[in-house]
Amino acid sequence: MSRIHLLTPRLANQIAAGEVVERPASVVKEVLENSLDAGATRVDIEVEAGGSKLIRIRDDGSGMAAEDLPLALARHATSKIASLEDLERVGSLGFRGEALASIGSVSRLTLTSNTSDSGSQGSSAACEGREMEVQLKPAPHPRGTTVEVRDLFFNTPARRKFLRTEKTEFNHLEEVVKRLALSRFDVAFSLRHNGRVLHNLKPGLSQAERQRRVATVCGPAFMDQALFVENELTPLRLWGWVGLPTFSRSQADLQYFFVNGRVIRDRVVAHAVKQAYRDVLYHGRHPAFVLYLELDPAQVDVNVHPTKHEVRFRDSRAVHNFIFSSLHRALADVRPGGSAEAGVGADGASQDALQERLGDGLAVNTATGEISHQGGLAWGAQATAAGGFGAYRAPAGPAPGQAREQLRDYGRLHPLPDVAGEEEVPPLGYALAQLKGVYILAENARGLVLVDMHAAHERITYERLKTARASEGIRSQPLLVPRAVAVSQREVQVATEHAGLFQRLGMVVEVAGEESLVIRQIPVSLRDSDVEQLLRDVLADLIEFGSSDRIEGHLDDILSTMACHGSVRANRRLTIPEMNALLRDMEETERSGQCNHGRPTWTQLGIEELDKLFLRGR
Ligand code: ADP
Ligand code: MG
């Protein structure tokens, strides 16, 4: 080993760049965040060759004075925080003061800036990744800043080798722009690649303008099948859009979560969302969402990761519970006539609204073929402005159990009403006929309703079984031979703290020693499950997230299977009164918009769509 010496500034910056500047997308993230911190109302992004050749970002923010430019390029120089107290309640996106220095050490960087509009000259500072010497000279620029980054990694060939194809790099970069565009509806964004304008997002804070931007960034199909949610439990506020369970994805690629305007990935948040969707999504499918959590900045630590993609909540349990319960409630109301249902074509607006949303001169997501199809038939719930909470109704207390008998009784219990005045027509209307023993055809105020009768009945039966369990309790039985489980001291402690949770779910778990638990009693329906593994998983959840729904999950899976077997099969002839009874039950049942596997249970074909099929009124 040689003697200790200080690193040169360039090498120190290049090491820091290793953490912060992974690829062109990271440059765009840092530079855009600076623009937003500078109060920009418009940012224009120009990129060549996926960003590795050129990234130029221009904003109309506060700008920088000539004498500040060299400082902006120096490491550990920031205007955003000055003290530890500031760090503990950061309001800006940046605060580490090392992004520009890092970028400058691995590229040819030029800053051009001006703090005033009044015709005075701006100045520019260039630095070439050499010894971090800055050349300063006057340059014309309106108020604001332009940051130009050329030839990224030109002097760090090892890094350069890690870059992927132009297309891949650009995709990453575009994703960064999308995230930031979703974080600030009040700022205009434009993105150009190799001379072609790809996005041109107008600013706006009205609900319609926000929805337009989400539709542009996430695709109109998402907006069409998303619920607007809004919930506040001081000091926490959550709002945004969640995809209907029937709009699930095969990948977790449409998930945006913002904490105080900063996009983050967080295990606690991910777990809470997943738990909220548990009962309505098929295994292996992923929900889509764009959600905003707002809380006191002092309640969240953003200084945990150099790229600030992670945060730490002071009270992660409260955050978890809040997110879970907000979304769970909203999703429970996804049923015909529920507040979560508005339906494409309610006013025949789907097609036009989509067209309008798309007509913003945007080149993205113009998968027109797909859109016109979606617009017509999709069972869309567009956000009612107030969101899913105001009109939330408790389940109408259906008779528990009786899955099998229930259908036989339909006709008797629910006679068809004689009148059908306009306003009295229920959301799913009245049955007309049965098609191929699978679908119910019904007429409502908007036109034709199609119901998958097995899927619908399965959900109704399942919800009834769950209600019954809630009122009658879970049947549980002692194990013939109690099962000892070796665990850690921490797990013993957590099991003791949550003894109530286990008890409520029919599981008796006792402490048998400092590092040992014993399972004495389990729910009857979990007889054939691996309860030891279940206990371990639950304890792991409790330690990490402060809550666990695994036992409910297992119990629900079993009820779901029972419901499937107990439900009316395809190819069973139903009478008109039976069909009407099923429609009424759907309207009353929580989550009845999708079956237990997350498939839709019904769809609407409005009279306008029918007219179009026959070219009527043209
Ligand atoms: P940080 O954002 O963590 O402060 P940076 O290295 O990203 O560190 O930027 C250093 C400083 O340069 C910022 O604190 C800010 O004062 C200034 N700056 C950077 N970009 C801009 C911009 N677009 N407009 C105005 N000031 C900027
Ligand atoms: Mg910064």
XYZ file of C-alpha atoms and ligand atoms in Angstrom:
646
model
C 0.000 0.000 0.000
C 1.122 3.555 -0.718
C 0.746 6.543 1.591
C -2.572 8.260 2.197
C -3.298 11.312 0.027
C -6.318 13.465 -0.714
C -8.238 12.669 -3.885
C -8.136 15.266 -6.640
C -11.459 17.136 -6.954
C -12.086 15.510 -10.308
C -11.613 11.989 -8.987
C -13.729 12.730 -5.913
C -16.499 14.012 -8.175
C -16.207 11.025 -10.474
C -16.607 8.732 -7.501
C -19.710 10.645 -6.457
C -20.911 10.457 -10.062
C -20.752 6.693 -9.736
C -23.651 6.911 -7.329
C -25.680 9.694 -8.885
C -25.037 9.497 -12.615
C -25.697 6.031 -13.870
C -26.992 6.886 -17.324
C -28.466 9.778 -19.356
C -31.753 9.410 -17.489
C -30.015 10.227 -14.204
C -28.641 13.447 -15.691
C -32.117 14.445 -16.812
C -33.511 13.702 -13.365
C -30.954 15.866 -11.567
C -31.115 18.755 -14.010
C -34.926 18.767 -14.148
C -35.141 18.673 -10.374
C -32.923 21.751 -10.257
C -35.245 23.520 -12.693
C -38.266 22.685 -10.548
C -36.442 23.800 -7.407
C -35.674 27.084 -9.187
C -39.396 27.706 -9.599
C -39.589 27.052 -13.346
C -43.043 27.112 -14.938
C -41.812 25.611 -18.182
C -38.981 23.236 -19.032
C -37.877 22.190 -22.485
C -35.818 19.066 -22.855
C -33.863 18.288 -25.964
C -32.020 15.032 -26.376
C -29.828 13.452 -29.016
C -28.861 9.806 -29.370
C -30.733 8.668 -26.276
C -29.035 11.396 -24.256
C -25.482 10.136 -24.509
C -24.583 12.683 -27.179
C -26.580 15.666 -25.953
C -28.997 16.632 -23.206
C -30.095 20.257 -23.200
C -32.597 21.469 -20.630
C -33.860 24.994 -20.572
C -36.027 26.496 -17.843
C -37.576 29.838 -16.960
C -36.726 29.603 -13.273
C -34.876 32.014 -11.025
C -31.556 31.689 -12.846
C -28.109 32.107 -11.331
C -25.829 35.140 -11.045
C -22.522 34.983 -12.924
C -20.480 34.681 -9.738
C -22.613 31.736 -8.588
C -22.035 29.646 -11.686
C -18.636 28.259 -10.649
C -20.104 27.450 -7.238
C -23.014 25.595 -8.792
C -20.422 23.354 -10.413
C -18.482 22.824 -7.211
C -19.059 19.838 -4.990
C -20.952 20.340 -1.725
C -22.259 23.720 -2.846
C -25.993 24.305 -2.620
C -28.427 27.160 -2.128
C -31.091 24.858 -0.717
C -30.095 24.058 2.827
C -27.802 25.732 5.306
C -28.256 23.855 8.544
C -29.092 20.489 10.029
C -32.585 21.775 10.858
C -33.097 22.493 7.160
C -32.013 18.961 6.326
C -34.589 17.577 8.711
C -37.454 19.213 6.861
C -36.336 19.455 3.267
C -38.831 21.117 0.949
C -36.723 21.085 -2.220
C -35.953 18.134 -4.457
C -32.196 18.688 -4.222
C -30.055 19.448 -1.199
C -26.834 17.456 -1.525
C -25.096 19.973 -3.744
C -23.236 17.398 -5.763
C -25.273 16.680 -8.892
C -23.802 19.327 -11.190
C -20.275 18.669 -9.935
C -20.739 14.953 -10.584
C -22.220 15.443 -14.035
C -19.494 17.967 -14.902
C -16.806 15.459 -14.009
C -18.014 12.907 -16.566
C -19.212 15.074 -19.471
C -18.770 18.397 -21.265
C -21.090 20.624 -19.262
C -22.197 24.184 -19.994
C -24.443 26.283 -17.786
C -25.975 29.431 -19.223
C -28.096 31.514 -16.930
C -29.606 34.870 -16.187
C -31.427 36.143 -13.114
C -33.259 38.995 -14.775
C -35.536 39.608 -17.707
C -34.569 43.206 -18.108
C -32.358 42.820 -21.124
C -29.173 42.390 -19.135
C -26.704 39.810 -20.384
C -26.546 36.387 -18.877
C -23.408 34.381 -18.450
C -22.210 30.921 -19.192
C -19.838 28.577 -17.446
C -18.294 25.554 -19.071
C -16.417 22.686 -17.560
C -14.886 19.823 -19.462
C -14.501 17.047 -17.003
C -10.779 17.776 -16.750
C -9.539 19.467 -13.619
C -12.909 20.989 -12.932
C -11.699 24.417 -13.971
C -14.577 26.615 -14.945
C -14.453 29.065 -17.850
C -16.831 31.954 -17.359
C -18.002 34.342 -20.083
C -20.969 36.589 -20.886
C -23.730 34.975 -22.941
C -27.241 36.051 -23.898
C -30.049 34.236 -22.100
C -33.503 35.240 -20.903
C -34.321 34.779 -17.236
C -33.742 31.146 -16.373
C -31.124 28.537 -17.019
C -29.995 26.243 -19.795
C -27.915 23.232 -18.901
C -26.165 21.463 -21.726
C -24.540 18.098 -21.188
C -22.583 16.678 -24.117
C -20.768 13.373 -24.564
C -21.702 11.761 -21.291
C -18.949 9.483 -19.937
C -16.531 10.584 -22.691
C -13.696 10.427 -20.147
C -14.866 7.325 -18.257
C -14.886 4.613 -20.938
C -15.697 1.873 -18.430
C -18.934 3.637 -17.592
C -19.693 4.311 -21.198
C -19.573 0.600 -21.921
C -22.479 0.052 -19.561
C -24.777 2.190 -21.671
C -27.399 0.226 -23.565
C -28.885 0.944 -26.959
C -30.042 4.432 -27.802
C -33.635 3.264 -27.565
C -33.247 1.724 -24.122
C -31.473 4.781 -22.771
C -34.130 7.010 -24.206
C -36.886 4.910 -22.652
C -35.312 5.359 -19.248
C -34.957 9.045 -19.864
C -38.553 9.413 -21.003
C -39.702 7.592 -17.897
C -37.909 10.168 -15.753
C -39.624 12.982 -17.623
C -43.000 11.300 -17.182
C -42.509 10.953 -13.452
C -41.545 14.560 -13.019
C -44.395 15.652 -15.278
C -46.790 13.758 -13.017
C -45.249 15.369 -9.962
C -45.906 18.937 -11.127
C -49.115 19.535 -13.049
C -48.507 23.287 -12.877
C -45.333 23.113 -14.968
C -45.211 22.786 -18.757
C -42.879 20.132 -20.150
C -41.688 19.415 -23.637
C -39.438 16.599 -24.753
C -37.631 16.337 -28.065
C -35.559 13.415 -29.264
C -33.347 13.692 -32.338
C -35.301 16.731 -33.429
C -38.746 15.169 -33.034
C -41.222 16.501 -30.444
C -42.529 13.583 -28.420
C -44.297 15.309 -25.566
C -45.684 18.747 -25.188
C -47.540 18.934 -21.914
C -49.535 21.994 -21.059
C -49.705 23.152 -17.460
C -52.940 23.217 -15.490
C -54.278 22.509 -12.039
C -57.969 21.880 -12.667
C -59.209 18.331 -12.278
C -59.796 18.066 -16.032
C -56.306 19.326 -16.830
C -54.736 16.933 -14.379
C -56.680 14.031 -15.805
C -55.630 15.040 -19.255
C -51.979 14.911 -18.253
C -52.348 11.547 -16.534
C -54.121 10.220 -19.614
C -51.297 11.473 -21.813
C -48.529 10.100 -19.635
C -50.134 6.808 -18.560
C -52.335 6.192 -21.568
C -56.011 7.046 -22.033
C -57.044 3.477 -21.210
C -55.745 3.916 -17.680
C -57.570 7.184 -17.143
C -60.718 5.630 -18.499
C -60.560 2.793 -16.042
C -59.271 4.588 -13.009
C -60.943 5.748 -9.848
C -60.110 9.077 -8.341
C -59.420 8.704 -4.644
C -58.952 11.372 -2.060
C -58.680 10.888 1.655
C -57.380 12.933 4.506
C -56.561 11.987 8.038
C -54.560 14.887 9.380
C -51.622 15.109 9.022
C -51.809 12.631 6.131
C -53.434 13.249 2.774
C -53.657 10.791 -0.088
C -55.095 11.504 -3.518
C -54.722 10.323 -7.048
C -55.933 7.639 -9.410
C -56.008 3.900 -8.997
C -56.739 1.515 -11.836
C -59.827 -0.629 -11.535
C -58.951 -4.209 -10.675
C -60.057 -5.182 -14.175
C -57.321 -2.892 -15.506
C -54.532 -4.910 -13.903
C -51.154 -5.326 -15.574
C -48.796 -8.245 -16.047
C -45.939 -6.048 -14.820
C -45.599 -3.446 -12.119
C -44.884 -0.851 -14.793
C -47.668 1.631 -14.230
C -47.134 2.527 -10.616
C -46.294 6.040 -9.558
C -46.149 7.065 -5.944
C -45.194 10.553 -4.863
C -44.382 11.645 -1.360
C -44.527 15.405 -1.023
C -43.960 15.696 -4.762
C -40.987 13.350 -4.864
C -41.352 10.069 -6.731
C -40.297 7.173 -4.560
C -40.189 3.408 -4.381
C -40.913 2.145 -0.943
C -41.623 -1.310 0.436
C -44.108 -0.088 3.022
C -46.103 1.747 0.375
C -45.922 -1.143 -2.086
C -47.125 -3.557 0.559
C -50.042 -1.343 1.596
C -51.231 -0.976 -1.999
C -50.864 -4.660 -2.723
C -52.807 -5.499 0.403
C -55.609 -3.132 -0.624
C -55.937 -4.946 -3.967
C -55.478 -8.427 -2.539
C -59.087 -9.442 -2.719
C -59.839 -8.126 -6.176
C -56.746 -8.984 -8.201
C -55.739 -12.295 -9.619
C -52.431 -13.643 -8.315
C -49.478 -12.392 -10.297
C -51.299 -9.341 -11.677
C -50.206 -5.836 -10.722
C -52.355 -2.812 -10.029
C -51.834 0.485 -11.837
C -51.822 3.736 -9.889
C -50.735 7.350 -9.724
C -50.879 8.398 -6.085
C -49.801 11.386 -4.079
C -49.123 11.274 -0.372
C -48.711 14.535 1.452
C -47.437 14.858 4.972
C -45.338 17.109 7.153
C -41.777 17.049 5.701
C -40.469 16.493 9.221
C -42.301 13.143 9.197
C -40.256 11.755 6.349
C -36.504 11.412 5.941
C -35.427 11.918 2.333
C -31.726 11.711 3.055
C -31.408 7.942 2.902
C -30.236 7.389 -0.639
C -28.012 9.422 -3.020
C -30.621 9.422 -5.780
C -33.366 10.019 -3.192
C -35.549 7.281 -4.646
C -36.137 5.963 -1.186
C -37.462 7.658 1.878
C -37.958 6.670 5.474
C -41.202 7.450 7.248
C -40.998 8.347 10.912
C -44.235 6.459 11.519
C -44.347 3.876 8.780
C -47.119 1.931 10.463
C -49.483 4.905 10.359
C -48.603 5.537 6.707
C -49.207 1.886 5.858
C -52.582 1.805 7.570
C -53.674 5.051 6.015
C -52.808 4.012 2.455
C -54.302 0.582 2.885
C -57.586 1.723 4.373
C -58.034 4.575 1.890
C -57.598 2.323 -1.136
C -59.401 -0.652 0.339
C -62.500 1.445 0.914
C -62.400 2.939 -2.556
C -62.039 -0.471 -4.198
C -64.818 -1.995 -2.116
C -67.243 0.304 -3.842
C -66.453 -0.959 -7.309
C -69.881 -2.278 -8.139
C -72.657 -1.276 -10.513
C -74.270 1.856 -9.156
C -71.521 2.336 -6.579
C -69.822 5.692 -6.460
C -66.803 4.047 -8.020
C -68.795 3.336 -11.120
C -69.457 6.033 -13.635
C -69.072 4.130 -16.803
C -67.857 5.115 -20.172
C -70.725 6.357 -22.181
C -72.748 7.583 -19.229
C -73.365 10.617 -21.332
C -72.118 9.086 -24.516
C -68.965 11.025 -23.836
C -66.372 8.318 -23.956
C -65.261 8.630 -27.517
C -65.389 12.378 -27.646
C -63.752 12.799 -24.278
C -60.950 10.537 -25.359
C -60.554 12.335 -28.601
C -60.507 15.582 -26.737
C -57.932 14.348 -24.300
C -55.780 13.072 -27.094
C -56.239 16.044 -29.297
C -53.687 17.960 -27.316
C -51.145 17.673 -30.073
C -49.317 14.838 -28.393
C -47.547 12.137 -30.225
C -47.523 9.648 -27.382
C -50.041 6.941 -26.815
C -51.935 7.526 -29.958
C -52.758 3.858 -30.233
C -55.943 4.929 -31.845
C -57.193 1.538 -32.792
C -57.048 0.393 -29.222
C -58.644 3.522 -27.947
C -61.731 3.433 -30.056
C -62.267 -0.141 -29.013
C -61.751 0.634 -25.338
C -63.919 3.659 -25.527
C -66.817 1.643 -26.761
C -66.933 -1.445 -24.679
C -64.746 -1.067 -21.684
C -66.435 -1.024 -18.371
C -64.852 2.145 -17.421
C -65.212 4.073 -14.296
C -64.104 7.550 -14.705
C -63.530 9.405 -11.561
C -66.502 11.148 -10.188
C -65.038 14.392 -9.047
C -65.607 13.707 -5.394
C -63.878 10.351 -5.486
C -64.924 7.103 -4.008
C -65.606 8.057 -0.448
C -68.560 10.334 -0.111
C -71.008 7.855 -1.440
C -69.525 4.818 0.200
C -72.213 2.481 1.389
C -71.849 -0.339 3.836
C -72.778 -3.747 2.501
C -76.489 -4.276 2.626
C -76.196 -7.094 5.092
C -77.008 -10.037 2.847
C -78.146 -13.247 4.397
C -75.008 -15.179 5.252
C -74.106 -18.634 4.065
C -76.614 -20.387 1.819
C -74.528 -20.125 -1.277
C -76.182 -23.085 -2.878
C -79.767 -22.473 -1.878
C -79.669 -18.844 -2.625
C -80.159 -19.130 -6.341
C -83.170 -21.337 -6.041
C -84.779 -18.703 -3.889
C -84.087 -15.822 -6.173
C -87.388 -15.766 -7.904
C -89.387 -16.028 -4.738
C -87.436 -13.424 -2.794
C -87.093 -10.811 -5.475
C -90.187 -10.455 -7.608
C -89.848 -8.220 -10.632
C -91.267 -4.743 -10.079
C -94.059 -3.859 -12.516
C -93.126 -0.309 -13.325
C -90.010 0.951 -14.936
C -90.089 4.729 -14.886
C -86.895 6.347 -16.156
C -85.447 7.233 -12.750
C -86.455 4.008 -11.136
C -84.459 1.818 -13.490
C -81.692 0.375 -11.342
C -78.064 0.672 -12.548
C -78.008 -2.761 -14.149
C -81.577 -2.490 -15.425
C -83.923 -5.409 -15.961
C -83.139 -8.778 -17.489
C -84.283 -9.487 -21.031
C -82.843 -12.901 -21.760
C -80.017 -15.327 -21.275
C -77.460 -15.953 -23.987
C -75.789 -19.350 -24.511
C -76.345 -20.181 -20.857
C -73.492 -17.832 -19.967
C -74.548 -14.207 -20.282
C -77.483 -12.245 -18.984
C -78.761 -9.546 -21.296
C -80.463 -6.651 -19.555
C -81.734 -3.220 -20.430
C -80.936 -0.148 -18.372
C -81.257 3.583 -18.955
C -78.137 3.689 -21.118
C -78.814 0.688 -23.277
C -77.722 -2.909 -23.162
C -76.060 -4.549 -20.158
C -74.177 -7.836 -20.467
C -73.413 -9.848 -17.344
C -71.216 -12.899 -16.953
C -73.525 -14.699 -14.576
C -71.039 -17.147 -13.134
C -68.426 -14.485 -12.474
C -71.003 -12.213 -10.865
C -72.538 -14.891 -8.714
C -69.150 -16.060 -7.581
C -68.315 -12.623 -6.220
C -71.682 -12.296 -4.503
C -71.323 -15.691 -2.862
C -67.777 -14.920 -1.803
C -68.699 -11.596 -0.235
C -71.543 -13.324 1.610
C -69.232 -15.975 2.968
C -66.898 -13.255 4.193
C -69.749 -11.347 5.815
C -70.873 -14.526 7.502
C -67.394 -15.126 8.798
C -67.256 -11.586 10.126
C -70.506 -11.955 12.027
C -70.215 -15.544 13.169
C -66.494 -15.564 13.790
C -63.923 -17.985 12.514
C -64.348 -21.576 13.591
C -61.160 -22.782 15.095
C -59.946 -26.025 16.635
C -57.124 -27.030 18.980
C -54.259 -28.981 17.437
C -53.991 -32.519 18.683
C -50.275 -32.022 19.022
C -49.361 -28.356 19.597
C -46.684 -27.234 17.148
C -43.495 -25.711 18.575
C -41.801 -23.151 16.326
C -38.255 -21.893 16.877
C -38.060 -18.144 16.254
C -35.964 -15.101 17.183
C -36.446 -13.036 20.334
C -37.769 -10.193 18.215
C -40.367 -12.516 16.719
C -41.460 -13.683 20.152
C -41.896 -10.055 21.139
C -43.932 -9.235 18.004
C -46.115 -12.306 18.488
C -46.898 -11.158 22.028
C -47.684 -7.619 20.897
C -50.075 -8.913 18.244
C -51.676 -11.717 20.246
C -55.048 -10.078 19.552
C -54.592 -10.321 15.782
C -53.956 -14.063 15.972
C -56.857 -14.620 18.338
C -59.262 -12.713 16.140
C -58.351 -14.953 13.216
C -58.744 -18.159 15.162
C -55.112 -18.868 15.843
C -53.788 -19.364 19.356
C -50.047 -18.745 19.547
C -48.284 -18.831 22.892
C -44.799 -18.055 24.076
C -42.958 -21.232 24.980
C -39.531 -19.787 25.684
C -37.201 -16.924 24.880
C -36.864 -18.113 21.305
C -39.809 -20.368 20.885
C -43.515 -20.097 20.147
C -46.137 -22.796 20.179
C -49.221 -22.950 17.941
C -52.088 -24.437 19.960
C -55.135 -23.729 17.889
C -55.834 -22.948 14.220
C -58.854 -22.066 12.056
C -60.642 -25.216 10.921
C -60.367 -24.218 7.299
C -56.562 -23.975 7.536
C -56.305 -27.624 8.575
C -54.450 -28.559 5.445
C -52.236 -25.482 5.236
C -48.649 -25.141 6.331
C -49.444 -23.123 9.469
C -45.861 -22.963 10.639
C -44.783 -21.253 7.442
C -47.828 -19.020 7.659
C -46.866 -17.963 11.187
C -43.323 -17.165 10.085
C -44.542 -15.089 7.146
C -46.989 -13.207 9.331
C -44.265 -12.408 11.859
C -41.991 -11.184 9.082
C -44.777 -8.887 7.806
C -45.463 -7.586 11.284
C -41.826 -6.742 11.801
C -41.462 -5.006 8.471
C -44.836 -3.346 7.927
C -46.520 -3.403 11.335
C -49.424 -5.336 9.858
C -50.160 -8.541 8.015
C -53.115 -9.820 6.080
C -51.703 -13.240 5.323
C -54.052 -15.166 7.565
C -57.063 -13.360 6.110
C -55.528 -13.975 2.696
C -55.411 -17.714 3.308
C -58.883 -17.811 4.794
C -60.205 -15.746 1.891
C -58.586 -18.034 -0.664
C -60.475 -20.918 0.831
C -63.777 -19.018 0.849
C -63.115 -18.002 -2.722
C -62.734 -21.631 -3.753
C -65.923 -22.502 -1.885
C -67.714 -19.629 -3.589
C -66.576 -20.834 -6.976
C -67.992 -24.281 -6.364
C -71.134 -22.915 -4.786
C -71.917 -20.536 -7.613
C -74.249 -20.925 -10.494
C -72.471 -22.696 -13.311
C -72.541 -21.731 -16.894
C -75.190 -23.524 -18.897
C -77.753 -23.277 -16.174
C -81.071 -21.857 -17.338
C -82.211 -18.960 -15.182
C -85.705 -17.532 -15.136
C -86.191 -13.801 -15.657
C -86.936 -13.216 -11.950
C -83.789 -15.139 -11.023
C -81.753 -13.011 -13.359
C -83.242 -9.808 -11.981
C -82.465 -10.956 -8.475
C -78.862 -11.543 -9.455
C -78.651 -8.044 -10.969
C -80.045 -6.515 -7.755
C -77.573 -8.464 -5.651
C -74.704 -7.230 -7.801
C -75.761 -3.664 -7.136
C -75.710 -4.289 -3.421
C -72.491 -6.235 -3.175
C -69.122 -4.659 -2.570
C -66.442 -5.290 -5.159
C -69.021 -6.880 -7.476
C -67.605 -5.061 -10.489
C -65.112 -7.873 -10.846
C -65.123 -11.551 -10.040
C -62.866 -13.105 -7.417
C -60.096 -13.290 -9.974
C -60.268 -9.671 -11.026
C -62.134 -10.236 -14.292
C -65.018 -7.891 -15.048
C -68.473 -9.203 -14.233
C -70.430 -6.966 -16.558
C -70.143 -4.502 -19.357
C -72.311 -1.822 -20.865
C -73.130 -1.318 -24.519
C -74.766 2.101 -24.661
C -77.397 2.995 -27.180
C -74.886 5.300 -28.931
C -72.545 2.387 -29.425
C -75.371 0.268 -30.772
C -76.382 3.069 -33.115
C -72.819 3.274 -34.352
C -72.763 -0.427 -35.087
C -75.709 0.125 -37.398
C -74.449 3.438 -38.773
C -77.591 5.070 -37.469
C -77.854 8.833 -37.296
C -75.049 9.488 -39.746
P -28.468 20.716 -5.241
O -29.599 20.673 -6.190
O -28.428 19.523 -4.360
O -28.396 21.998 -4.475
P -26.843 20.734 -7.619
O -25.439 20.347 -7.861
O -27.882 20.001 -8.366
O -27.112 20.627 -6.066
O -26.985 22.283 -7.918
C -26.174 23.204 -7.221
C -26.818 24.559 -7.120
O -26.889 25.174 -8.392
C -28.236 24.538 -6.606
O -28.301 24.538 -5.199
C -28.821 25.819 -7.216
O -28.548 26.920 -6.387
C -28.029 25.995 -8.482
N -28.799 25.565 -9.662
C -28.648 24.417 -10.335
N -29.511 24.342 -11.379
C -30.216 25.486 -11.369
C -31.280 26.013 -12.179
N -31.771 25.326 -13.240
N -31.772 27.243 -11.874
C -31.277 27.944 -10.824
N -30.290 27.485 -10.017
C -29.769 26.270 -10.271
Mg -29.828 19.284 -7.716
